[in-house]
Amino acid sequence: MSVTGTERGVAPPPVRDLAQRKADVLEKLATDRHAWLATGGASGAHLIPLACVWDGTHLVMATHDRHRTVRNLRAQGLSRAALGNPADVVLIDGLVEIVPAKDAPADASALLAELPVNPSRVPGCVYLYLTPRRVLAWRHRGEIPGRTVMKDGRWLA
């Protein structure tokens, strides 16, 4: 059984205000290179780890066009991406656009080259552009009440 900081007599860190949470989320998006992407389909929920990059507007990932993730997204474009760990959670809900390599923005080639499964080098792969509609962020129980930092595609701070 896991012991939390308060059970050990250690107080959790102070609750971050909305502006600090947004700044921390943007930093995580700029530096984290892996996310868990959840989709749903006829066979149920599907969760996979994918390499990712943030282009300032979208969380961009890539995978094989034949995988269940892409089939699920073609049927239902909504998904959830998770970054971080249980002590620093970022959840991103939004729509995913499936983009063939030939249709990727030309000015994004250097950024997209960071993806290990890159459609420009790996035949049969596509880019997944997740546009955030809602972003949640928290580090401990005390931050859960104010965890929404983006709603309806707009930052709240």
mmCIF file of C-alpha atoms in Angstrom, residues 54-55 57-61 77-79 92-97 128-135 150 152-153:
data_model
loop_
_atom_site.group_PDB
_atom_site.id
_atom_site.type_symbol
_atom_site.label_atom_id
_atom_site.label_comp_id
_atom_site.label_asym_id
_atom_site.label_seq_id
_atom_site.Cartn_x
_atom_site.Cartn_y
_atom_site.Cartn_z
ATOM 1 C CA TRP A 54 3.858 20.064 -29.341
ATOM 2 C CA ASP A 55 3.648 22.510 -32.245
ATOM 3 C CA THR A 57 -1.415 24.408 -31.078
ATOM 4 C CA HIS A 58 -1.566 20.608 -31.426
ATOM 5 C CA LEU A 59 -0.118 17.581 -29.744
ATOM 6 C CA VAL A 60 1.272 15.718 -32.759
ATOM 7 C CA MET A 61 1.870 11.966 -32.772
ATOM 8 C CA GLY A 77 -12.385 11.595 -33.644
ATOM 9 C CA LEU A 78 -12.418 12.295 -29.912
ATOM 10 C CA SER A 79 -9.552 11.162 -27.731
ATOM 11 C CA ILE A 92 -5.868 16.608 -22.790
ATOM 12 C CA ASP A 93 -9.266 15.962 -24.361
ATOM 13 C CA GLY A 94 -9.900 16.911 -27.950
ATOM 14 C CA LEU A 95 -10.440 16.090 -31.567
ATOM 15 C CA VAL A 96 -7.780 14.301 -33.589
ATOM 16 C CA GLU A 97 -7.201 14.960 -37.263
ATOM 17 C CA LEU A 128 -2.308 12.449 -35.513
ATOM 18 C CA TYR A 129 -2.983 16.110 -34.699
ATOM 19 C CA LEU A 130 -4.781 16.416 -31.353
ATOM 20 C CA THR A 131 -6.393 19.835 -30.896
ATOM 21 C CA PRO A 132 -7.038 20.408 -27.182
ATOM 22 C CA ARG A 133 -10.597 21.280 -26.189
ATOM 23 C CA ARG A 134 -10.170 20.621 -22.454
ATOM 24 C CA VAL A 135 -7.001 20.370 -20.368
ATOM 25 C CA MET A 150 -8.619 24.860 -20.588
ATOM 26 C CA ASP A 152 -13.934 24.651 -24.878
ATOM 27 C CA GLY A 153 -10.513 25.221 -26.457
#
